PDB file of N, CA and C in Angstrom:
ATOM      1  N   MET A   1       3.553 -32.004  39.501  1.00 45.00           N
ATOM      2  CA  MET A   1       2.985 -30.774  38.990  1.00 45.00           C
ATOM      3  C   MET A   1       3.249 -30.572  37.488  1.00 45.00           C
ATOM      4  N   ARG A   2       2.531 -30.179  36.756  1.00 48.00           N
ATOM      5  CA  ARG A   2       2.929 -30.056  35.334  1.00 48.00           C
ATOM      6  C   ARG A   2       3.287 -28.621  35.326  1.00 48.00           C
ATOM      7  N   PRO A   3       4.162 -28.415  34.109  1.00 50.00           N
ATOM      8  CA  PRO A   3       4.817 -27.125  33.849  1.00 50.00           C
ATOM      9  C   PRO A   3       3.856 -26.356  33.168  1.00 50.00           C
ATOM     10  N   MET A   4       3.665 -24.996  33.887  1.00 50.00           N
ATOM     11  CA  MET A   4       2.783 -24.215  33.008  1.00 50.00           C
ATOM     12  C   MET A   4       3.617 -23.506  31.698  1.00 50.00           C
ATOM     13  N   LYS A   5       2.683 -22.980  30.757  1.00 49.00           N
ATOM     14  CA  LYS A   5       3.346 -22.042  29.804  1.00 49.00           C
ATOM     15  C   LYS A   5       3.632 -20.841  30.569  1.00 49.00           C
ATOM     16  N   GLN A   6       4.855 -20.083  30.033  1.00 49.00           N
ATOM     17  CA  GLN A   6       5.149 -18.969  31.025  1.00 49.00           C
ATOM     18  C   GLN A   6       4.116 -17.772  30.295  1.00 49.00           C
ATOM     19  N   ALA A   7       3.576 -16.893  31.519  1.00 48.00           N
ATOM     20  CA  ALA A   7       2.850 -15.948  30.869  1.00 48.00           C
ATOM     21  C   ALA A   7       4.047 -14.921  29.964  1.00 48.00           C
ATOM     22  N   VAL A   8       3.395 -14.275  29.030  1.00 50.00           N
ATOM     23  CA  VAL A   8       4.163 -13.305  28.417  1.00 50.00           C
ATOM     24  C   VAL A   8       3.543 -12.095  28.734  1.00 50.00           C
ATOM     25  N   TYR A   9       4.303 -11.241  29.700  1.00 51.00           N
ATOM     26  CA  TYR A   9       3.460  -9.974  30.140  1.00 51.00           C
ATOM     27  C   TYR A   9       4.629  -9.073  30.590  1.00 51.00           C
ATOM     28  N   SER A  10       4.434  -7.952  30.541  1.00 62.00           N
ATOM     29  CA  SER A  10       5.465  -6.859  31.286  1.00 62.00           C
ATOM     30  C   SER A  10       4.797  -6.635  32.809  1.00 62.00           C
ATOM     31  N   SER A  11       5.681  -6.192  33.754  1.00 67.00           N
ATOM     32  CA  SER A  11       5.234  -5.822  34.971  1.00 67.00           C
ATOM     33  C   SER A  11       4.261  -4.600  34.866  1.00 67.00           C
ATOM     34  N   ARG A  12       4.624  -3.742  33.819  1.00 73.00           N
ATOM     35  CA  ARG A  12       3.979  -2.768  33.844  1.00 73.00           C
ATOM     36  C   ARG A  12       2.350  -2.853  33.208  1.00 73.00           C
ATOM     37  N   THR A  13       2.012  -3.885  32.491  1.00 76.00           N
ATOM     38  CA  THR A  13       0.710  -4.065  31.913  1.00 76.00           C
ATOM     39  C   THR A  13      -0.092  -5.597  32.691  1.00 76.00           C
ATOM     40  N   ALA A  14       0.728  -6.033  33.865  1.00 76.00           N
ATOM     41  CA  ALA A  14       0.194  -7.220  34.516  1.00 76.00           C
ATOM     42  C   ALA A  14      -0.685  -6.554  35.320  1.00 76.00           C
ATOM     43  N   ASP A  15      -1.791  -7.280  35.843  1.00 83.00           N
ATOM     44  CA  ASP A  15      -2.453  -7.147  36.747  1.00 83.00           C
ATOM     45  C   ASP A  15      -2.040  -6.669  38.228  1.00 83.00           C
ATOM     46  N   LYS A  16      -2.240  -6.059  38.981  1.00 86.00           N
ATOM     47  CA  LYS A  16      -1.631  -5.778  40.197  1.00 86.00           C
ATOM     48  C   LYS A  16      -2.689  -6.177  41.377  1.00 86.00           C
ATOM     49  N   PHE A  17      -2.403  -6.541  42.584  1.00 87.00           N
ATOM     50  CA  PHE A  17      -3.451  -6.849  43.439  1.00 87.00           C
ATOM     51  C   PHE A  17      -2.444  -6.898  44.971  1.00 87.00           C
ATOM     52  N   VAL A  18      -2.918  -6.253  45.988  1.00 92.00           N
ATOM     53  CA  VAL A  18      -2.282  -6.250  47.220  1.00 92.00           C
ATOM     54  C   VAL A  18      -2.667  -7.300  47.995  1.00 92.00           C
ATOM     55  N   VAL A  19      -1.943  -7.833  48.689  1.00 91.00           N
ATOM     56  CA  VAL A  19      -2.248  -8.946  49.587  1.00 91.00           C
ATOM     57  C   VAL A  19      -1.847  -9.069  50.842  1.00 91.00           C
ATOM     58  N   ARG A  20      -2.685  -8.958  51.870  1.00 95.00           N
ATOM     59  CA  ARG A  20      -2.142  -9.066  53.324  1.00 95.00           C
ATOM     60  C   ARG A  20      -1.826 -10.155  53.855  1.00 95.00           C
ATOM     61  N   LEU A  21      -0.441 -10.200  54.043  1.00 94.00           N
ATOM     62  CA  LEU A  21      -0.012 -11.778  54.517  1.00 94.00           C
ATOM     63  C   LEU A  21       0.004 -11.780  55.958  1.00 94.00           C
ATOM     64  N   PRO A  22      -0.444 -12.945  56.417  1.00 95.00           N
ATOM     65  CA  PRO A  22      -0.131 -12.911  58.120  1.00 95.00           C
ATOM     66  C   PRO A  22       1.344 -13.037  58.400  1.00 95.00           C
ATOM     67  N   ASP A  23       1.468 -12.355  59.854  1.00 96.00           N
ATOM     68  CA  ASP A  23       2.848 -12.319  60.192  1.00 96.00           C
ATOM     69  C   ASP A  23       3.843 -13.951  59.959  1.00 96.00           C
ATOM     70  N   GLY A  24       4.725 -13.541  59.465  1.00 96.00           N
ATOM     71  CA  GLY A  24       5.778 -14.744  59.193  1.00 96.00           C
ATOM     72  C   GLY A  24       5.715 -15.194  57.631  1.00 96.00           C
ATOM     73  N   MET A  25       4.523 -14.913  56.871  1.00 96.00           N
ATOM     74  CA  MET A  25       4.334 -15.859  55.717  1.00 96.00           C
ATOM     75  C   MET A  25       5.168 -15.121  54.923  1.00 96.00           C
ATOM     76  N   ARG A  26       5.435 -14.148  54.724  1.00 96.00           N
ATOM     77  CA  ARG A  26       6.129 -13.296  53.401  1.00 96.00           C
ATOM     78  C   ARG A  26       7.393 -13.946  53.610  1.00 96.00           C
ATOM     79  N   GLU A  27       8.048 -14.220  55.173  1.00 97.00           N
ATOM     80  CA  GLU A  27       9.585 -14.788  55.003  1.00 97.00           C
ATOM     81  C   GLU A  27       9.578 -16.284  54.534  1.00 97.00           C
ATOM     82  N   ARG A  28       8.525 -16.994  55.045  1.00 95.00           N
ATOM     83  CA  ARG A  28       8.290 -18.512  54.404  1.00 95.00           C
ATOM     84  C   ARG A  28       8.135 -18.529  53.030  1.00 95.00           C
ATOM     85  N   ILE A  29       7.635 -17.485  52.278  1.00 94.00           N
ATOM     86  CA  ILE A  29       7.520 -17.674  51.058  1.00 94.00           C
ATOM     87  C   ILE A  29       8.672 -16.983  50.570  1.00 94.00           C
ATOM     88  N   ALA A  30       9.333 -16.303  50.762  1.00 95.00           N
ATOM     89  CA  ALA A  30      10.780 -15.966  50.367  1.00 95.00           C
ATOM     90  C   ALA A  30      11.543 -16.871  50.217  1.00 95.00           C
ATOM     91  N   GLU A  31      11.726 -17.818  51.437  1.00 94.00           N
ATOM     92  CA  GLU A  31      12.651 -18.994  51.768  1.00 94.00           C
ATOM     93  C   GLU A  31      12.403 -20.015  50.445  1.00 94.00           C
ATOM     94  N   VAL A  32      11.187 -20.190  50.590  1.00 91.00           N
ATOM     95  CA  VAL A  32      10.490 -21.272  49.535  1.00 91.00           C
ATOM     96  C   VAL A  32      10.938 -20.736  47.994  1.00 91.00           C
ATOM     97  N   ALA A  33      10.581 -19.706  47.859  1.00 90.00           N
ATOM     98  CA  ALA A  33      11.218 -19.128  46.399  1.00 90.00           C
ATOM     99  C   ALA A  33      12.621 -19.188  46.302  1.00 90.00           C
ATOM    100  N   ARG A  34      13.104 -18.928  46.952  1.00 91.00           N
ATOM    101  CA  ARG A  34      14.783 -19.148  47.057  1.00 91.00           C
ATOM    102  C   ARG A  34      15.006 -20.568  46.641  1.00 91.00           C
ATOM    103  N   ASN A  35      14.527 -21.523  47.520  1.00 90.00           N
ATOM    104  CA  ASN A  35      14.776 -22.672  47.213  1.00 90.00           C
ATOM    105  C   ASN A  35      14.398 -23.526  45.661  1.00 90.00           C
ATOM    106  N   HIS A  36      13.475 -22.641  45.387  1.00 85.00           N
ATOM    107  CA  HIS A  36      12.753 -23.043  43.969  1.00 85.00           C
ATOM    108  C   HIS A  36      13.268 -22.310  42.911  1.00 85.00           C
ATOM    109  N   HIS A  37      14.551 -21.412  43.201  1.00 84.00           N
ATOM    110  CA  HIS A  37      15.154 -20.471  42.086  1.00 84.00           C
ATOM    111  C   HIS A  37      14.260 -19.556  41.328  1.00 84.00           C
ATOM    112  N   ARG A  38      13.329 -19.109  42.328  1.00 84.00           N
ATOM    113  CA  ARG A  38      12.464 -17.741  41.468  1.00 84.00           C
ATOM    114  C   ARG A  38      12.063 -16.769  42.404  1.00 84.00           C
ATOM    115  N   SER A  39      11.327 -15.820  41.998  1.00 88.00           N
ATOM    116  CA  SER A  39      10.834 -14.572  42.628  1.00 88.00           C
ATOM    117  C   SER A  39       9.784 -15.260  43.671  1.00 88.00           C
ATOM    118  N   MET A  40       9.579 -14.344  44.569  1.00 90.00           N
ATOM    119  CA  MET A  40       8.562 -14.507  45.233  1.00 90.00           C
ATOM    120  C   MET A  40       7.046 -14.671  44.534  1.00 90.00           C
ATOM    121  N   ASN A  41       7.069 -13.131  43.653  1.00 87.00           N
ATOM    122  CA  ASN A  41       6.215 -13.296  42.693  1.00 87.00           C
ATOM    123  C   ASN A  41       5.979 -14.560  42.053  1.00 87.00           C
ATOM    124  N   SER A  42       6.665 -14.968  41.467  1.00 84.00           N
ATOM    125  CA  SER A  42       6.620 -16.363  40.457  1.00 84.00           C
ATOM    126  C   SER A  42       6.493 -17.609  41.400  1.00 84.00           C
ATOM    127  N   GLU A  43       6.688 -17.357  42.653  1.00 86.00           N
ATOM    128  CA  GLU A  43       6.467 -18.776  43.528  1.00 86.00           C
ATOM    129  C   GLU A  43       5.017 -18.543  44.009  1.00 86.00           C
ATOM    130  N   ILE A  44       4.343 -17.435  44.087  1.00 89.00           N
ATOM    131  CA  ILE A  44       3.100 -17.248  44.459  1.00 89.00           C
ATOM    132  C   ILE A  44       2.147 -17.572  43.242  1.00 89.00           C
ATOM    133  N   ILE A  45       2.563 -17.204  41.953  1.00 84.00           N
ATOM    134  CA  ILE A  45       1.865 -17.328  40.860  1.00 84.00           C
ATOM    135  C   ILE A  45       1.761 -19.018  40.699  1.00 84.00           C
ATOM    136  N   ALA A  46       2.913 -19.556  40.619  1.00 81.00           N
ATOM    137  CA  ALA A  46       2.947 -20.925  40.407  1.00 81.00           C
ATOM    138  C   ALA A  46       1.904 -21.768  41.183  1.00 81.00           C
ATOM    139  N   ARG A  47       1.914 -21.342  42.549  1.00 83.00           N
ATOM    140  CA  ARG A  47       1.207 -21.969  43.709  1.00 83.00           C
ATOM    141  C   ARG A  47      -0.359 -21.891  43.326  1.00 83.00           C
ATOM    142  N   LEU A  48      -0.589 -20.784  43.214  1.00 83.00           N
ATOM    143  CA  LEU A  48      -1.943 -20.418  42.755  1.00 83.00           C
ATOM    144  C   LEU A  48      -2.407 -21.058  41.270  1.00 83.00           C
ATOM    145  N   GLU A  49      -1.752 -20.958  40.412  1.00 76.00           N
ATOM    146  CA  GLU A  49      -1.944 -21.678  39.548  1.00 76.00           C
ATOM    147  C   GLU A  49      -2.190 -23.195  39.615  1.00 76.00           C
ATOM    148  N   GLN A  50      -1.366 -24.028  40.094  1.00 75.00           N
ATOM    149  CA  GLN A  50      -1.631 -25.182  40.764  1.00 75.00           C
ATOM    150  C   GLN A  50      -2.577 -25.489  41.553  1.00 75.00           C
ATOM    151  N   SER A  51      -2.902 -24.890  42.531  1.00 75.00           N
ATOM    152  CA  SER A  51      -4.296 -25.004  43.313  1.00 75.00           C
ATOM    153  C   SER A  51      -5.323 -24.658  42.384  1.00 75.00           C
ATOM    154  N   LEU A  52      -5.422 -23.886  41.602  1.00 73.00           N
ATOM    155  CA  LEU A  52      -6.766 -23.868  40.536  1.00 73.00           C
ATOM    156  C   LEU A  52      -6.730 -24.612  39.649  1.00 73.00           C
ATOM    157  N   LEU A  53      -5.752 -25.110  39.126  1.00 68.00           N
ATOM    158  CA  LEU A  53      -5.572 -26.263  38.013  1.00 68.00           C
ATOM    159  C   LEU A  53      -6.241 -27.544  38.806  1.00 68.00           C
ATOM    160  N   GLN A  54      -5.720 -27.995  39.813  1.00 66.00           N
ATOM    161  CA  GLN A  54      -6.352 -29.035  40.828  1.00 66.00           C
ATOM    162  C   GLN A  54      -7.785 -28.973  41.031  1.00 66.00           C
ATOM    163  N   GLU A  55      -8.258 -28.004  41.500  1.00 68.00           N
ATOM    164  CA  GLU A  55      -9.759 -27.766  41.396  1.00 68.00           C
ATOM    165  C   GLU A  55     -10.457 -27.540  40.318  1.00 68.00           C
ATOM    166  N   GLY A  56      -9.788 -27.523  39.239  1.00 66.00           N
ATOM    167  CA  GLY A  56     -10.684 -27.415  37.837  1.00 66.00           C
ATOM    168  C   GLY A  56     -10.982 -25.914  37.410  1.00 66.00           C
ATOM    169  N   ALA A  57     -10.665 -24.787  38.350  1.00 61.00           N
ATOM    170  CA  ALA A  57     -11.161 -23.616  38.351  1.00 61.00           C
ATOM    171  C   ALA A  57     -10.431 -22.695  37.042  1.00 61.00           C
ATOM    172  N   LEU A  58      -9.283 -23.416  36.471  1.00 54.00           N
ATOM    173  CA  LEU A  58      -8.389 -22.957  35.536  1.00 54.00           C
ATOM    174  C   LEU A  58      -8.767 -23.749  34.312  1.00 54.00           C
ATOM    175  N   ASP A  59      -8.586 -23.163  33.313  1.00 53.00           N
ATOM    176  CA  ASP A  59      -8.472 -24.469  31.715  1.00 53.00           C
ATOM    177  C   ASP A  59      -7.135 -25.023  31.708  1.00 53.00           C
ATOM    178  N   ASP A  60      -7.406 -26.071  31.178  1.00 49.00           N
ATOM    179  CA  ASP A  60      -6.243 -26.799  30.883  1.00 49.00           C
ATOM    180  C   ASP A  60      -5.376 -26.202  29.753  1.00 49.00           C
ATOM    181  N   ASP A  61      -5.975 -25.198  29.092  1.00 49.00           N
ATOM    182  CA  ASP A  61      -5.125 -24.660  28.453  1.00 49.00           C
ATOM    183  C   ASP A  61      -3.625 -23.973  28.804  1.00 49.00           C
ATOM    184  N   LEU A  62      -3.569 -23.719  30.121  1.00 43.00           N
ATOM    185  CA  LEU A  62      -2.412 -23.228  30.512  1.00 43.00           C
ATOM    186  C   LEU A  62      -1.150 -24.191  30.445  1.00 43.00           C
ATOM    187  N   SER A  63      -1.433 -25.698  30.435  1.00 56.00           N
ATOM    188  CA  SER A  63      -0.331 -26.388  30.385  1.00 56.00           C
ATOM    189  C   SER A  63      -0.405 -26.975  28.810  1.00 56.00           C
ATOM    190  N   MET A  64       0.881 -27.376  28.414  1.00 58.00           N
ATOM    191  CA  MET A  64       1.030 -28.292  27.263  1.00 58.00           C
ATOM    192  C   MET A  64       0.723 -29.544  27.627  1.00 58.00           C
ATOM    193  N   ARG A  65      -0.220 -30.104  26.662  1.00 65.00           N
ATOM    194  CA  ARG A  65      -0.458 -31.172  26.658  1.00 65.00           C
ATOM    195  C   ARG A  65       0.257 -32.008  25.721  1.00 65.00           C
ATOM    196  N   LEU A  66       0.769 -33.428  26.117  1.00 62.00           N
ATOM    197  CA  LEU A  66       1.496 -34.464  25.476  1.00 62.00           C
ATOM    198  C   LEU A  66       0.921 -34.890  23.982  1.00 62.00           C
ATOM    199  N   ASP A  67      -0.429 -34.913  23.852  1.00 65.00           N
ATOM    200  CA  ASP A  67      -1.165 -35.264  22.479  1.00 65.00           C
ATOM    201  C   ASP A  67      -1.152 -33.871  21.685  1.00 65.00           C
ATOM    202  N   SER A  68      -0.803 -32.664  22.134  1.00 69.00           N
ATOM    203  CA  SER A  68      -0.741 -31.636  21.257  1.00 69.00           C
ATOM    204  C   SER A  68      -0.370 -31.831  19.970  1.00 69.00           C
ATOM    205  N   PRO A  69      -0.909 -31.477  18.725  1.00 71.00           N
ATOM    206  CA  PRO A  69      -0.206 -31.586  17.338  1.00 71.00           C
ATOM    207  C   PRO A  69       0.809 -30.673  17.347  1.00 71.00           C
ATOM    208  N   GLU A  70       0.965 -29.506  18.333  1.00 74.00           N
ATOM    209  CA  GLU A  70       1.932 -28.528  18.076  1.00 74.00           C
ATOM    210  C   GLU A  70       3.104 -29.325  18.129  1.00 74.00           C
ATOM    211  N   LEU A  71       3.382 -30.333  19.229  1.00 75.00           N
ATOM    212  CA  LEU A  71       4.505 -30.927  19.451  1.00 75.00           C
ATOM    213  C   LEU A  71       5.029 -31.902  18.367  1.00 75.00           C
ATOM    214  N   SER A  72       6.354 -31.816  18.273  1.00 82.00           N
ATOM    215  CA  SER A  72       6.952 -32.914  17.773  1.00 82.00           C
ATOM    216  C   SER A  72       7.316 -34.120  18.553  1.00 82.00           C
ATOM    217  N   LEU A  73       7.500 -34.998  17.984  1.00 82.00           N
ATOM    218  CA  LEU A  73       7.938 -36.263  18.760  1.00 82.00           C
ATOM    219  C   LEU A  73       8.946 -36.084  19.592  1.00 82.00           C
ATOM    220  N   HIS A  74       9.983 -35.563  19.469  1.00 85.00           N
ATOM    221  CA  HIS A  74      10.976 -35.293  20.270  1.00 85.00           C
ATOM    222  C   HIS A  74      10.599 -34.277  21.119  1.00 85.00           C
ATOM    223  N   GLU A  75       9.774 -33.303  20.867  1.00 83.00           N
ATOM    224  CA  GLU A  75       9.327 -32.266  21.966  1.00 83.00           C
ATOM    225  C   GLU A  75       8.539 -33.169  22.948  1.00 83.00           C
ATOM    226  N   ARG A  76       7.736 -34.127  22.452  1.00 79.00           N
ATOM    227  CA  ARG A  76       6.822 -34.834  23.490  1.00 79.00           C
ATOM    228  C   ARG A  76       7.620 -35.651  24.559  1.00 79.00           C
ATOM    229  N   GLU A  77       8.563 -36.389  24.032  1.00 82.00           N
ATOM    230  CA  GLU A  77       9.676 -37.032  24.613  1.00 82.00           C
ATOM    231  C   GLU A  77      10.226 -36.309  25.930  1.00 82.00           C
ATOM    232  N   LEU A  78      10.470 -35.069  25.369  1.00 85.00           N
ATOM    233  CA  LEU A  78      11.329 -33.998  26.313  1.00 85.00           C
ATOM    234  C   LEU A  78      10.227 -33.740  27.412  1.00 85.00           C
ATOM    235  N   LEU A  79       9.126 -33.308  26.958  1.00 80.00           N
ATOM    236  CA  LEU A  79       8.190 -32.912  27.831  1.00 80.00           C
ATOM    237  C   LEU A  79       7.732 -33.833  29.032  1.00 80.00           C
ATOM    238  N   GLN A  80       7.691 -35.282  28.571  1.00 79.00           N
ATOM    239  CA  GLN A  80       7.474 -36.335  29.416  1.00 79.00           C
ATOM    240  C   GLN A  80       8.587 -36.660  30.117  1.00 79.00           C
ATOM    241  N   ARG A  81       9.847 -36.418  29.904  1.00 83.00           N
ATOM    242  CA  ARG A  81      10.800 -36.545  30.845  1.00 83.00           C
ATOM    243  C   ARG A  81      10.901 -35.521  31.529  1.00 83.00           C
ATOM    244  N   PHE A  82      10.541 -34.484  31.346  1.00 80.00           N
ATOM    245  CA  PHE A  82      10.708 -33.339  32.119  1.00 80.00           C
ATOM    246  C   PHE A  82       9.722 -33.437  33.391  1.00 80.00           C
ATOM    247  N   ARG A  83       8.365 -33.927  33.067  1.00 79.00           N
ATOM    248  CA  ARG A  83       7.220 -33.974  34.076  1.00 79.00           C
ATOM    249  C   ARG A  83       7.651 -35.184  35.357  1.00 79.00           C
ATOM    250  N   GLN A  84       8.655 -36.163  34.674  1.00 81.00           N
ATOM    251  CA  GLN A  84       8.983 -37.263  35.581  1.00 81.00           C
ATOM    252  C   GLN A  84       9.917 -36.497  36.757  1.00 81.00           C
ATOM    253  N   LEU A  85      10.799 -35.452  36.408  1.00 81.00           N
ATOM    254  CA  LEU A  85      11.450 -34.793  37.208  1.00 81.00           C
ATOM    255  C   LEU A  85      10.791 -34.636  38.622  1.00 81.00           C
ATOM    256  N   ALA A  86      11.498 -34.278  39.675  1.00 82.00           N
ATOM    257  CA  ALA A  86      10.828 -33.795  40.961  1.00 82.00           C
ATOM    258  C   ALA A  86      10.562 -32.418  40.717  1.00 82.00           C
ATOM    259  N   HIS A  87       9.720 -31.834  41.706  1.00 82.00           N
ATOM    260  CA  HIS A  87       9.444 -30.422  41.353  1.00 82.00           C
ATOM    261  C   HIS A  87      10.731 -29.507  41.557  1.00 82.00           C
ATOM    262  N   ARG A  88      11.381 -29.740  42.338  1.00 83.00           N
ATOM    263  CA  ARG A  88      12.870 -29.097  42.551  1.00 83.00           C
ATOM    264  C   ARG A  88      13.757 -29.120  41.547  1.00 83.00           C
ATOM    265  N   GLN A  89      13.776 -30.109  40.789  1.00 86.00           N
ATOM    266  CA  GLN A  89      14.434 -30.200  39.642  1.00 86.00           C
ATOM    267  C   GLN A  89      14.049 -29.543  38.663  1.00 86.00           C
ATOM    268  N   GLN A  90      12.575 -29.685  38.206  1.00 84.00           N
ATOM    269  CA  GLN A  90      11.728 -28.921  37.373  1.00 84.00           C
ATOM    270  C   GLN A  90      12.085 -27.385  37.460  1.00 84.00           C
ATOM    271  N   ASN A  91      12.181 -27.099  38.858  1.00 84.00           N
ATOM    272  CA  ASN A  91      12.449 -25.302  38.861  1.00 84.00           C
ATOM    273  C   ASN A  91      13.818 -24.878  38.583  1.00 84.00           C
ATOM    274  N   ALA A  92      14.775 -26.024  38.987  1.00 86.00           N
ATOM    275  CA  ALA A  92      16.154 -25.716  38.677  1.00 86.00           C
ATOM    276  C   ALA A  92      16.176 -25.493  37.177  1.00 86.00           C
ATOM    277  N   LEU A  93      15.610 -26.471  36.680  1.00 87.00           N
ATOM    278  CA  LEU A  93      16.142 -26.704  34.971  1.00 87.00           C
ATOM    279  C   LEU A  93      15.337 -25.347  34.355  1.00 87.00           C
ATOM    280  N   ILE A  94      14.391 -25.096  34.878  1.00 85.00           N
ATOM    281  CA  ILE A  94      13.643 -23.556  34.277  1.00 85.00           C
ATOM    282  C   ILE A  94      14.597 -22.676  34.517  1.00 85.00           C
ATOM    283  N   ALA A  95      14.958 -22.535  35.741  1.00 84.00           N
ATOM    284  CA  ALA A  95      15.722 -21.394  36.137  1.00 84.00           C
ATOM    285  C   ALA A  95      16.988 -21.126  35.247  1.00 84.00           C
ATOM    286  N   LEU A  96      17.625 -22.517  34.987  1.00 86.00           N
ATOM    287  CA  LEU A  96      18.651 -22.356  34.148  1.00 86.00           C
ATOM    288  C   LEU A  96      18.602 -22.028  32.553  1.00 86.00           C
ATOM    289  N   ILE A  97      17.452 -22.429  32.340  1.00 84.00           N
ATOM    290  CA  ILE A  97      16.800 -22.198  31.003  1.00 84.00           C
ATOM    291  C   ILE A  97      16.530 -20.845  31.098  1.00 84.00           C
ATOM    292  N   ALA A  98      16.081 -20.084  31.616  1.00 82.00           N
ATOM    293  CA  ALA A  98      15.722 -18.665  31.742  1.00 82.00           C
ATOM    294  C   ALA A  98      16.710 -17.809  32.132  1.00 82.00           C
ATOM    295  N   GLN A  99      17.798 -18.358  32.811  1.00 81.00           N
ATOM    296  CA  GLN A  99      19.466 -17.576  32.834  1.00 81.00           C
ATOM    297  C   GLN A  99      20.175 -17.651  31.426  1.00 81.00           C
ATOM    298  N   ASP A 100      19.886 -18.688  30.818  1.00 79.00           N
ATOM    299  CA  ASP A 100      20.468 -18.840  29.527  1.00 79.00           C
ATOM    300  C   ASP A 100      19.904 -17.820  28.575  1.00 79.00           C
ATOM    301  N   THR A 101      18.461 -17.644  28.283  1.00 77.00           N
ATOM    302  CA  THR A 101      18.049 -16.949  27.768  1.00 77.00           C
ATOM    303  C   THR A 101      18.077 -15.423  27.934  1.00 77.00           C
ATOM    304  N   GLU A 102      18.488 -15.095  29.111  1.00 77.00           N
ATOM    305  CA  GLU A 102      18.685 -13.895  29.380  1.00 77.00           C
ATOM    306  C   GLU A 102      19.998 -13.537  29.013  1.00 77.00           C
ATOM    307  N   LEU A 103      20.767 -14.390  29.348  1.00 78.00           N
ATOM    308  CA  LEU A 103      22.417 -14.153  28.547  1.00 78.00           C
ATOM    309  C   LEU A 103      22.528 -14.202  27.050  1.00 78.00           C
ATOM    310  N   ASN A 104      21.527 -14.839  26.155  1.00 76.00           N
ATOM    311  CA  ASN A 104      21.429 -14.619  25.043  1.00 76.00           C
ATOM    312  C   ASN A 104      20.914 -13.314  24.631  1.00 76.00           C
ATOM    313  N   LYS A 105      20.102 -12.821  25.355  1.00 74.00           N
ATOM    314  CA  LYS A 105      19.549 -11.697  25.082  1.00 74.00           C
ATOM    315  C   LYS A 105      20.534 -10.619  24.942  1.00 74.00           C
ATOM    316  N   GLU A 106      21.428 -10.666  26.186  1.00 74.00           N
ATOM    317  CA  GLU A 106      22.388  -9.614  26.450  1.00 74.00           C
ATOM    318  C   GLU A 106      23.615  -9.619  25.011  1.00 74.00           C
ATOM    319  N   ASP A 107      23.714 -10.975  24.681  1.00 74.00           N
ATOM    320  CA  ASP A 107      24.423 -11.157  23.705  1.00 74.00           C
ATOM    321  C   ASP A 107      24.156 -10.425  22.636  1.00 74.00           C
ATOM    322  N   ASP A 108      22.832 -10.361  22.070  1.00 65.00           N
ATOM    323  CA  ASP A 108      22.300 -10.091  20.689  1.00 65.00           C
ATOM    324  C   ASP A 108      22.543  -8.450  20.679  1.00 65.00           C
TER     325      ASP A 108
END
């Protein structure tokens, strides 16, 4: 799976949609989200994005391309190595970076 650019939005401004889940699905989503070190909302969004990208229903603009002129050679190498990681490793790395970012915000 290719990493997605993280959407910049506030929970106040984000579109909201109520979903009715079959019995037991909420608990399964919660468990998978914990294993991937993310919230249930983030897990659901990531899976929807992945599914829609695979079907071609979303533009490829959501993911950073290796041939993007915006990336330096070093950034391209990092992105390529990131994509070679297992999905679980990618999620763990993203969680660590997000945690570090939050800690830095608190320090400022």
